[in-house]
Short mmCIF file of N, CA, C and O in Angstrom, two decimals:
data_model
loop_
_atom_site.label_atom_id
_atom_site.label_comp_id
_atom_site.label_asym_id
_atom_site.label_seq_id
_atom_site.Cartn_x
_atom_site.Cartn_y
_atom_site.Cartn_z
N UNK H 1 100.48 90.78 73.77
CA UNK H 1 101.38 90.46 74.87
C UNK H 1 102.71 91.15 74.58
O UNK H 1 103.28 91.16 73.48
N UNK H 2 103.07 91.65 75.59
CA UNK H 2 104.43 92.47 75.03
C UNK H 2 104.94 91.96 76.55
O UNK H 2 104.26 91.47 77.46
N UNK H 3 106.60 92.31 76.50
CA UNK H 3 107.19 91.90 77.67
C UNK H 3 108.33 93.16 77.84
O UNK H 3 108.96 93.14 76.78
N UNK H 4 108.74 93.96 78.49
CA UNK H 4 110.01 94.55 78.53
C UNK H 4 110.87 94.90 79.73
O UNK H 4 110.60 94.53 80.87
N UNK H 5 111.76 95.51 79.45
CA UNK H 5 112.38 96.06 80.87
C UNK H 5 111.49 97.15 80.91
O UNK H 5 110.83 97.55 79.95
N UNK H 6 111.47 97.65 82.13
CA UNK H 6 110.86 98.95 82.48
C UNK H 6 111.39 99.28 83.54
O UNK H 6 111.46 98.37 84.35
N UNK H 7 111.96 100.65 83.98
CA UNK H 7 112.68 101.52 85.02
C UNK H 7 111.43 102.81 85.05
O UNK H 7 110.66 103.10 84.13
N UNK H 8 111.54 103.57 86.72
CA UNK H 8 110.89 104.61 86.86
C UNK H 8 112.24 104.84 87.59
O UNK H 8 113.20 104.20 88.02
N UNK H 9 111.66 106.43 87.46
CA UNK H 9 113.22 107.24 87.88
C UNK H 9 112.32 108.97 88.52
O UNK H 9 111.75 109.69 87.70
N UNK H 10 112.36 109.25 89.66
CA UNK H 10 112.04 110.87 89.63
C UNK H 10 112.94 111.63 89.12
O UNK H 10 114.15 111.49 89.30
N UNK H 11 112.27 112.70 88.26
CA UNK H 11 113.08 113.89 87.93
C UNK H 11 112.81 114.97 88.23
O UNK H 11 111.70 115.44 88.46
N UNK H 12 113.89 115.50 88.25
CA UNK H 12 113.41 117.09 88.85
C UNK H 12 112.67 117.91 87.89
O UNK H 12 113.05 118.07 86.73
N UNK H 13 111.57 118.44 88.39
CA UNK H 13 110.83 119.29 87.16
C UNK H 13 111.37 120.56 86.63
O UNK H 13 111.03 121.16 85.61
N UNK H 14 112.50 120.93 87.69
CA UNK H 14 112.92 122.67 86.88
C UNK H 14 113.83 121.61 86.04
O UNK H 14 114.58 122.38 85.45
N UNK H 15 114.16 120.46 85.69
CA UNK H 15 115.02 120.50 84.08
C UNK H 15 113.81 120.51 83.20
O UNK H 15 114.15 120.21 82.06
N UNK H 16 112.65 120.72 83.28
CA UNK H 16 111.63 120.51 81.86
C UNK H 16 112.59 122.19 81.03
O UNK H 16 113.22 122.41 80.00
N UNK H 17 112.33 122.68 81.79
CA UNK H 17 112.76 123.83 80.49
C UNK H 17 113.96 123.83 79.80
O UNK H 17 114.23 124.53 78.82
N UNK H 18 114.96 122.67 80.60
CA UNK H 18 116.41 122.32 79.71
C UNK H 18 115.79 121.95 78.71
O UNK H 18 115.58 122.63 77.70
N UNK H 19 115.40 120.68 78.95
CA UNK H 19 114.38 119.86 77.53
C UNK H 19 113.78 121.08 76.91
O UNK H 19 114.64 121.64 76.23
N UNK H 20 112.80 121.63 76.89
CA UNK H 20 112.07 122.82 76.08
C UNK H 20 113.08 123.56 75.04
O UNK H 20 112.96 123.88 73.86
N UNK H 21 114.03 123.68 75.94
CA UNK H 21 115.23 124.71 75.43
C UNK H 21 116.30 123.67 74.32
O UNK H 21 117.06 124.06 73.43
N UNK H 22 116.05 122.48 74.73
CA UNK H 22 116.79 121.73 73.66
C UNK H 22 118.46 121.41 74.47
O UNK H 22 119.27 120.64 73.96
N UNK H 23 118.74 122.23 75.88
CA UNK H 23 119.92 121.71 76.40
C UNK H 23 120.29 120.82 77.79
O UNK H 23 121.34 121.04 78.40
N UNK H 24 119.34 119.82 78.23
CA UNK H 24 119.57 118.65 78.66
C UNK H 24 120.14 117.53 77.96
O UNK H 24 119.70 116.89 77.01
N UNK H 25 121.73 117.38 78.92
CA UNK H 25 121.86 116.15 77.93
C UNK H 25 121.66 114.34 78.55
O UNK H 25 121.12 113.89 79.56
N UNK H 26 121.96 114.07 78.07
CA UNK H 26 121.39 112.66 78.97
C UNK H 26 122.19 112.00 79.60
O UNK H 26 121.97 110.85 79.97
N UNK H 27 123.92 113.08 79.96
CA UNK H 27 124.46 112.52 81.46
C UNK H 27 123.57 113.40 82.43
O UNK H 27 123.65 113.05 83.61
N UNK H 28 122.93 114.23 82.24
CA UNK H 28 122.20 114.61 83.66
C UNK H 28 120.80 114.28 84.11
O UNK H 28 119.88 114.95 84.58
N UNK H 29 120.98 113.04 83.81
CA UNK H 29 119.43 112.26 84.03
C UNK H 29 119.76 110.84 84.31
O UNK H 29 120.61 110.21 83.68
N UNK H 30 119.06 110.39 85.28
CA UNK H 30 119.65 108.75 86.25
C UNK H 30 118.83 107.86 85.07
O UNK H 30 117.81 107.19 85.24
N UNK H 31 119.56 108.05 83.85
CA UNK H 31 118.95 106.76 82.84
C UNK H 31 119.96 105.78 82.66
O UNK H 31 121.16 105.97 82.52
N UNK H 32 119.28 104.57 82.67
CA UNK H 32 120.33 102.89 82.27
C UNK H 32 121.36 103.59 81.68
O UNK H 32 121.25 104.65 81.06
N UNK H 33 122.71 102.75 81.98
CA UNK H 33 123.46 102.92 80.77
C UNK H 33 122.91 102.50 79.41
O UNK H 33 122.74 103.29 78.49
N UNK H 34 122.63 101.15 79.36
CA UNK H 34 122.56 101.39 77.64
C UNK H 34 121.91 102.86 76.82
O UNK H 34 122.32 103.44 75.81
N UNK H 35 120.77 103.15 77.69
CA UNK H 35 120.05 104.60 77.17
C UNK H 35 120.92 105.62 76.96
O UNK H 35 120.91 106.34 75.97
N UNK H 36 122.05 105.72 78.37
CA UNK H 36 122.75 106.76 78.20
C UNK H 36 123.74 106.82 77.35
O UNK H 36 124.17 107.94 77.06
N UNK H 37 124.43 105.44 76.67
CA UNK H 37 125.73 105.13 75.89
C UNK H 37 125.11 105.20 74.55
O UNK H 37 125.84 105.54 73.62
N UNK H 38 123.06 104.76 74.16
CA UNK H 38 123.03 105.44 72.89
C UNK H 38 122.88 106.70 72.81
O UNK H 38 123.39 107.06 71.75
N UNK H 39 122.38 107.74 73.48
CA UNK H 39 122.26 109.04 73.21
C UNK H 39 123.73 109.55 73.10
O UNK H 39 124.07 110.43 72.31
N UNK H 40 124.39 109.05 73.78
CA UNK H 40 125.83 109.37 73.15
C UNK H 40 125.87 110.88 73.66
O UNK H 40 126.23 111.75 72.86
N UNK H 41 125.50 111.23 75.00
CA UNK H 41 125.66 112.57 75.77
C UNK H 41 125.12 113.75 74.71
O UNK H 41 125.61 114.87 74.59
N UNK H 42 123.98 113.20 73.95
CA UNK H 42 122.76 114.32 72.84
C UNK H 42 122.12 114.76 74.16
O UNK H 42 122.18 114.44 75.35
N UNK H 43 121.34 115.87 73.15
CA UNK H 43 120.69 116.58 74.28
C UNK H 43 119.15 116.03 73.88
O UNK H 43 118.75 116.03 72.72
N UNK H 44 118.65 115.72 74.60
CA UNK H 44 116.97 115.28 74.55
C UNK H 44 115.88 116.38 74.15
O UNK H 44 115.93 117.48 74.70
N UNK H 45 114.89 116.08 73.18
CA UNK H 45 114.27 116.98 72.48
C UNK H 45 112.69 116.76 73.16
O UNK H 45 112.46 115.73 73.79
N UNK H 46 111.91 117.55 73.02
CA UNK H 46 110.34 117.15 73.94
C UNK H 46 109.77 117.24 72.51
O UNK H 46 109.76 118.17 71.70
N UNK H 47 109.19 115.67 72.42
CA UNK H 47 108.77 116.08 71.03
C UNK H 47 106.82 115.87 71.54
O UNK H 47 106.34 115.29 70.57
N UNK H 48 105.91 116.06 72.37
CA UNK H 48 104.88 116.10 73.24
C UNK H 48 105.02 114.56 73.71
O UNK H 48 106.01 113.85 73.84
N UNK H 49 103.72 114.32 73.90
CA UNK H 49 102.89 113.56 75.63
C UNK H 49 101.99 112.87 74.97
O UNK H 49 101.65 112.89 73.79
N UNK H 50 101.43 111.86 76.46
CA UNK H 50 100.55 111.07 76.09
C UNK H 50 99.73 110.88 77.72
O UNK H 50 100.36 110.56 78.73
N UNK H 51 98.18 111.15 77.70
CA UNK H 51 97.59 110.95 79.25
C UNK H 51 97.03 109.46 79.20
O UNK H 51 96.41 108.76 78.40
N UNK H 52 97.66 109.32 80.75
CA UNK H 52 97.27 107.58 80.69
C UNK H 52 96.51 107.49 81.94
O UNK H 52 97.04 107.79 83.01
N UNK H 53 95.20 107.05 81.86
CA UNK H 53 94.10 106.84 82.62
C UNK H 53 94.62 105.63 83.32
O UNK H 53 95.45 104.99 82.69
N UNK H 54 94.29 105.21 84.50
CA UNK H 54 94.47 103.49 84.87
C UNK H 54 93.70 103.71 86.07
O UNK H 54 93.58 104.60 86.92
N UNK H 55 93.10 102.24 85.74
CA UNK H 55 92.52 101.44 87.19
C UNK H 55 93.54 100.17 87.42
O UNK H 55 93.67 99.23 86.64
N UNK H 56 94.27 100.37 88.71
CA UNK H 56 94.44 99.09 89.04
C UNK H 56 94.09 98.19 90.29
O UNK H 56 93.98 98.58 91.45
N UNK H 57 93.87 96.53 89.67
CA UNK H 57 93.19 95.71 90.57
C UNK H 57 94.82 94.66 90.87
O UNK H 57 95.66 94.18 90.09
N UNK H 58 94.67 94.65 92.30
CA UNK H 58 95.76 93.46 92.59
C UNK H 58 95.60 92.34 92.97
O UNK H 58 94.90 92.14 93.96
N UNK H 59 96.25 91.20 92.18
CA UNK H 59 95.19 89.92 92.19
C UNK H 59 96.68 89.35 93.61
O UNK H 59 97.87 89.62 93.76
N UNK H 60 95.92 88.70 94.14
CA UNK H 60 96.57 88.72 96.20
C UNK H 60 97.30 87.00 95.57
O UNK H 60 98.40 86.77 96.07
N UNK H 61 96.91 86.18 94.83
CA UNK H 61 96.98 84.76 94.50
C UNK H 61 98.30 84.86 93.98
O UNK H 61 98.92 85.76 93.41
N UNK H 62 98.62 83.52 94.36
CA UNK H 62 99.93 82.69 93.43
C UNK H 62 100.09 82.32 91.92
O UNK H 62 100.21 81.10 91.89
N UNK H 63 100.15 82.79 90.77
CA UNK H 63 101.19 83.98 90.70
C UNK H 63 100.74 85.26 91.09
O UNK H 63 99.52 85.32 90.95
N UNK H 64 101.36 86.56 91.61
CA UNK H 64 100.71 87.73 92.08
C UNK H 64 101.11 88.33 90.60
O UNK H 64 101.98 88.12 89.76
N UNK H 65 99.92 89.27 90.77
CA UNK H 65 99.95 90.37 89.20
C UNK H 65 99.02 91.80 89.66
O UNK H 65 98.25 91.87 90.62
N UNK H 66 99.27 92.59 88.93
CA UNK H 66 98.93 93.87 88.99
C UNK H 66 97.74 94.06 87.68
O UNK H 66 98.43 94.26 86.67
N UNK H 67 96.59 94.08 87.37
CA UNK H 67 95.87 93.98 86.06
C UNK H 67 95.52 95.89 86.11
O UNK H 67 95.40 96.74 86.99
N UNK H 68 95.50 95.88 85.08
CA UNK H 68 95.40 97.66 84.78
C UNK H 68 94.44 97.37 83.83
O UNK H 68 94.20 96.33 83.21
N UNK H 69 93.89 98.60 83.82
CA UNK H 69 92.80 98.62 82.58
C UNK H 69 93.61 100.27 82.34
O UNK H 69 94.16 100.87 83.26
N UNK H 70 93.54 100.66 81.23
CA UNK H 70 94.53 101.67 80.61
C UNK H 70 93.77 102.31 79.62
O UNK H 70 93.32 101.58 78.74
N UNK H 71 93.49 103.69 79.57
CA UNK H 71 93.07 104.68 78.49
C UNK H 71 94.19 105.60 78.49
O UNK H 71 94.75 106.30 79.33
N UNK H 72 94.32 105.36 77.20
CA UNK H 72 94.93 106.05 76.70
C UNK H 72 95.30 106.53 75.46
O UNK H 72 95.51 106.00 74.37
N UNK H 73 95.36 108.51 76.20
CA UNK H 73 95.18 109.14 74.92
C UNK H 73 96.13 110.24 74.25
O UNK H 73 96.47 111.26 74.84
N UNK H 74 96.46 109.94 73.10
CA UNK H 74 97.30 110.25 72.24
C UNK H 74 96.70 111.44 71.60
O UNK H 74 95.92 111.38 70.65
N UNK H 75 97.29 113.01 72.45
CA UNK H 75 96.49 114.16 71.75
C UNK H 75 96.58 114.07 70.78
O UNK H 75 97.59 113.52 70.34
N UNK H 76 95.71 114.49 70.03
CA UNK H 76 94.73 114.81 68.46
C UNK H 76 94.94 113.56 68.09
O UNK H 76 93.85 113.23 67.62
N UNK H 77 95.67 112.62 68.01
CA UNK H 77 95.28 111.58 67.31
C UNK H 77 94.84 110.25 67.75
O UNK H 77 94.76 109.33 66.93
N UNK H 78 94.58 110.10 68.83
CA UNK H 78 93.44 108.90 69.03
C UNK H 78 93.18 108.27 69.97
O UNK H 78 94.22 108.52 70.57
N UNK H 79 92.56 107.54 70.74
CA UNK H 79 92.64 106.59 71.92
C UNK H 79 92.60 105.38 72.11
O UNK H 79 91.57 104.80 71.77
N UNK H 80 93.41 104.81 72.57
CA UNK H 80 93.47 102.89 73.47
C UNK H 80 93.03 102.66 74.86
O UNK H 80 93.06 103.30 75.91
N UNK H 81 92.61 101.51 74.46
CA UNK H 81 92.15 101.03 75.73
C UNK H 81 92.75 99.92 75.86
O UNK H 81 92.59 99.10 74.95
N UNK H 82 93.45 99.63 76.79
CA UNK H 82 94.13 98.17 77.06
C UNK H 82 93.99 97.44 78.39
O UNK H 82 94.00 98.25 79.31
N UNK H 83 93.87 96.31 78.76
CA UNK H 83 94.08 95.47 79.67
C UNK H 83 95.75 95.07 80.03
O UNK H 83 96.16 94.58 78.98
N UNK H 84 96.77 95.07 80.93
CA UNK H 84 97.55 95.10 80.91
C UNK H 84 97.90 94.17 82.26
O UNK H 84 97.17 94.24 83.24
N UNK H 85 98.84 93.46 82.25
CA UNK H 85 99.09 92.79 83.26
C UNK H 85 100.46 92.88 83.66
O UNK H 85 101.42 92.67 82.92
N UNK H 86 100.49 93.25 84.99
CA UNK H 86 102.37 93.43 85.30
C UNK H 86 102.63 92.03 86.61
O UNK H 86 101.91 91.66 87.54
N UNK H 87 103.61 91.70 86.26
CA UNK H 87 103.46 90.41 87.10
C UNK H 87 105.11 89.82 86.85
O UNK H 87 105.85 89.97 85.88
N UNK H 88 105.26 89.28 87.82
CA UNK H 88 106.79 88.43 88.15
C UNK H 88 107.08 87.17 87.60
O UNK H 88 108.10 86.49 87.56
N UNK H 89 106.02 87.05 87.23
CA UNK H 89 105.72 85.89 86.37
C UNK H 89 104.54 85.63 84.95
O UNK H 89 103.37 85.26 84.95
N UNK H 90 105.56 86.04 83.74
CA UNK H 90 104.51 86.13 82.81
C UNK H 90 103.78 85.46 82.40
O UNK H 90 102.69 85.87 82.00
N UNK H 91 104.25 83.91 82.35
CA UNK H 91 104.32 83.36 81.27
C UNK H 91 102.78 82.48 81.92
O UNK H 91 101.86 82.16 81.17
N UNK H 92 102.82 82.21 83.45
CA UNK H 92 102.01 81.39 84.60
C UNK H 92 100.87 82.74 84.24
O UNK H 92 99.87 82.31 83.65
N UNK H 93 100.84 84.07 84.44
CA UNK H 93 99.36 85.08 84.50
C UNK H 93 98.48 85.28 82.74
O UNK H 93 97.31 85.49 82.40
N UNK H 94 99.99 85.04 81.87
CA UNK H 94 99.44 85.15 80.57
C UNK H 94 98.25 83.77 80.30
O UNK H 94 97.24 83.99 79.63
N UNK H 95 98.45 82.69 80.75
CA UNK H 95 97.51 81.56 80.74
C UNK H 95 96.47 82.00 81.43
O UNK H 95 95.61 82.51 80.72
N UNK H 96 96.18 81.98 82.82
CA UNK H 96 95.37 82.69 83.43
C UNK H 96 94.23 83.54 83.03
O UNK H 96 93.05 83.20 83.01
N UNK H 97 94.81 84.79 82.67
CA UNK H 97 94.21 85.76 82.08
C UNK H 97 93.25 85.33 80.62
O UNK H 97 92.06 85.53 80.37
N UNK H 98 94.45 84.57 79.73
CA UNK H 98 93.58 84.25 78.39
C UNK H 98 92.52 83.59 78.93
O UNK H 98 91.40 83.79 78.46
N UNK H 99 92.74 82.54 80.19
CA UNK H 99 91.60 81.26 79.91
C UNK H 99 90.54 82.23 80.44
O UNK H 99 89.63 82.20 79.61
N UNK H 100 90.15 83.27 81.64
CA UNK H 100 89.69 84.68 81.78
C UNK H 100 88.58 84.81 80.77
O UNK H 100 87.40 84.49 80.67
N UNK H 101 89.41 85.38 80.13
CA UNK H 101 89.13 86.19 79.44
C UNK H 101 88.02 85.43 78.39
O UNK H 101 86.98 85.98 78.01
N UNK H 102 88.46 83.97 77.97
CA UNK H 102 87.81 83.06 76.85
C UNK H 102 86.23 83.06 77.71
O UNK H 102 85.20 83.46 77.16
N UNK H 103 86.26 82.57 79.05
CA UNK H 103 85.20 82.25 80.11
C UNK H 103 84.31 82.97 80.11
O UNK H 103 83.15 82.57 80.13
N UNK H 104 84.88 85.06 80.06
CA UNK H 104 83.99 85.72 80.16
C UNK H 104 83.72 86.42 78.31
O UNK H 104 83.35 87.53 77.96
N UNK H 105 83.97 85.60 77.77
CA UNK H 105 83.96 85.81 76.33
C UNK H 105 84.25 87.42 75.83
O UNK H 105 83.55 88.17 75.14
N UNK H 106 85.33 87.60 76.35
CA UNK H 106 85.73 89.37 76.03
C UNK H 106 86.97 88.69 75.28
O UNK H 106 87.60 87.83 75.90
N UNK H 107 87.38 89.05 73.86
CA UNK H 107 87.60 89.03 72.43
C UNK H 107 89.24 89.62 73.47
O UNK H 107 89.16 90.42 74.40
N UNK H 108 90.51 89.01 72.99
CA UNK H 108 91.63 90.15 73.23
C UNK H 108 92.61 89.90 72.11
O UNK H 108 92.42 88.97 71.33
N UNK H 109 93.78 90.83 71.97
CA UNK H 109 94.54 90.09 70.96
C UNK H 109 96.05 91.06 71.63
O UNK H 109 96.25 92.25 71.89
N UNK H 110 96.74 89.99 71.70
CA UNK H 110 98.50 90.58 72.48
C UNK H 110 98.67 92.21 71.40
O UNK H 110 98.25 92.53 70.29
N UNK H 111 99.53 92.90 72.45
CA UNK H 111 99.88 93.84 71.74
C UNK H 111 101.27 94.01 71.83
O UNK H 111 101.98 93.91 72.83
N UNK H 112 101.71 94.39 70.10
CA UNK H 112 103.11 93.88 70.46
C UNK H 112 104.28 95.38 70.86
O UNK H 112 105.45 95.14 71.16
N UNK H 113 103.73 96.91 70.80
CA UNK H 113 104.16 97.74 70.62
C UNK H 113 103.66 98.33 72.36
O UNK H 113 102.53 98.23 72.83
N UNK H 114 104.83 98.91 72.99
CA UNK H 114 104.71 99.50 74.64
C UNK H 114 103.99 101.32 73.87
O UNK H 114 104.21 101.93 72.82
N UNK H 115 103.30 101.51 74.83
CA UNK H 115 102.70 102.77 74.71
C UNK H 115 103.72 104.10 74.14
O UNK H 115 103.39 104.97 73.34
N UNK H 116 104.67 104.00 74.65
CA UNK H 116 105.48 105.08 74.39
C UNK H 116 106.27 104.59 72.84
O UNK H 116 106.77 105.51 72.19
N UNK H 117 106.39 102.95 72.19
CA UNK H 117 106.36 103.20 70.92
C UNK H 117 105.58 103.78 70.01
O UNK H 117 105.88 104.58 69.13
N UNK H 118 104.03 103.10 70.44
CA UNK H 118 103.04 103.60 69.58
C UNK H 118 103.28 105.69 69.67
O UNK H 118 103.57 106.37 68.68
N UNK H 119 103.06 106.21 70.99
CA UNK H 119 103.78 107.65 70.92
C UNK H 119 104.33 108.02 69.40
O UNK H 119 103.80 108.70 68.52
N UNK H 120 105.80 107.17 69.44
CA UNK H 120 106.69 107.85 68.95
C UNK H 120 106.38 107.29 67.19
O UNK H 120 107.10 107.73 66.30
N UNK H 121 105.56 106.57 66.97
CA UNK H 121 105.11 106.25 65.61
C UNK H 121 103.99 107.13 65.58
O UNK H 121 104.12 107.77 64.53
N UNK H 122 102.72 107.61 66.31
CA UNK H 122 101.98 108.39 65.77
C UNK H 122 103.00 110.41 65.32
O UNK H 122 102.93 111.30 64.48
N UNK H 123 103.87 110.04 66.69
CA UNK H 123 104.38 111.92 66.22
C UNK H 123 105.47 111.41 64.81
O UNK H 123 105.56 112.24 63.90
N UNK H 124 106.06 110.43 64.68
CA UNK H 124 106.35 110.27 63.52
C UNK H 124 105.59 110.58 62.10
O UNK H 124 105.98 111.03 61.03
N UNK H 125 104.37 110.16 62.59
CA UNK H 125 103.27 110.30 61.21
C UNK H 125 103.20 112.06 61.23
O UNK H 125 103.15 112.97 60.40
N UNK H 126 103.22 111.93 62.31
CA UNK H 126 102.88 114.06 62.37
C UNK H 126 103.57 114.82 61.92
O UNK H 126 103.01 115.90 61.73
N UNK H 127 104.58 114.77 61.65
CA UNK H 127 106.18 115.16 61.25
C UNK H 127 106.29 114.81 59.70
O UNK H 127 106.99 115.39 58.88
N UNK H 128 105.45 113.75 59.50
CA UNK H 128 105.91 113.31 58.00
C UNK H 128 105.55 114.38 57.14
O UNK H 128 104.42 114.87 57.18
N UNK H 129 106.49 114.81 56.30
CA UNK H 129 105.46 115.70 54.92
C UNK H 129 104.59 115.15 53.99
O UNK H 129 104.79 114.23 53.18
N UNK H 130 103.38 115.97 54.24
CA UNK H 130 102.19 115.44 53.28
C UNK H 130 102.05 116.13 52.06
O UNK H 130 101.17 115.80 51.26
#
């Protein structure tokens, strides 16, 4: 179970080659302030990607939730599969879902890391000297 803020934002694709080039800085991108007050006007580095498969089902009931089923894969180094629930109300779909889940006896266990941490811990490992 993880919980966070989350923002989507369009960007324009001719800045990918600022990023590539190493000179986008992060007043020219519609990110939160806090994001923008830690980068501290750095320029953002592309350090790669991650492809994220999804099915989503929308449950129409009181509490309403969004359930995703999620593949996802972390070039060369590995793949997840997750069940994911987005909803206005966590705490009412997280019951729900577990008792679900116990009923149809499919095994789950909360995850406490958002996809784009796990990201930035596997290119961490990649980077490390061996």
């Amino acid at each position: 179970e993880h919980r966070h803020t989350e923002w989507e934002e369009w960007i324009n694709p001719a800045l990918w080659q600022n990023v590539e080039a190493g000179t986008l800085s992060a007043a020219h991108l519609p990110l939160p302030d806090p994001i923008t007050h830690a980068l501290d006007d750095g320029c953002l580095l592309a350090l790669g990607g991650f492809a994220n498969h999804r099915l989503e089902f929308h449950q129409r009931e009181t509490p309403a939730a969004l359930l995703c089923l999620d593949r996802t894969e972390y070039v060369g180094a590995r793949i997840d599969y997750e069940l994911e629930i987005e909803t206005a109300d966590p705490a009412a779909n997280a019951l729900r879902w577990a008792d679900y889940l116990k009923q149809w006896k499919i095994a789950f266990s909360p995850q406490p890391l958002t996809k784009f941490a796990r990201f930035l811990t596997l290119a961490e490992s990649s980077l490390a000297p061996r």
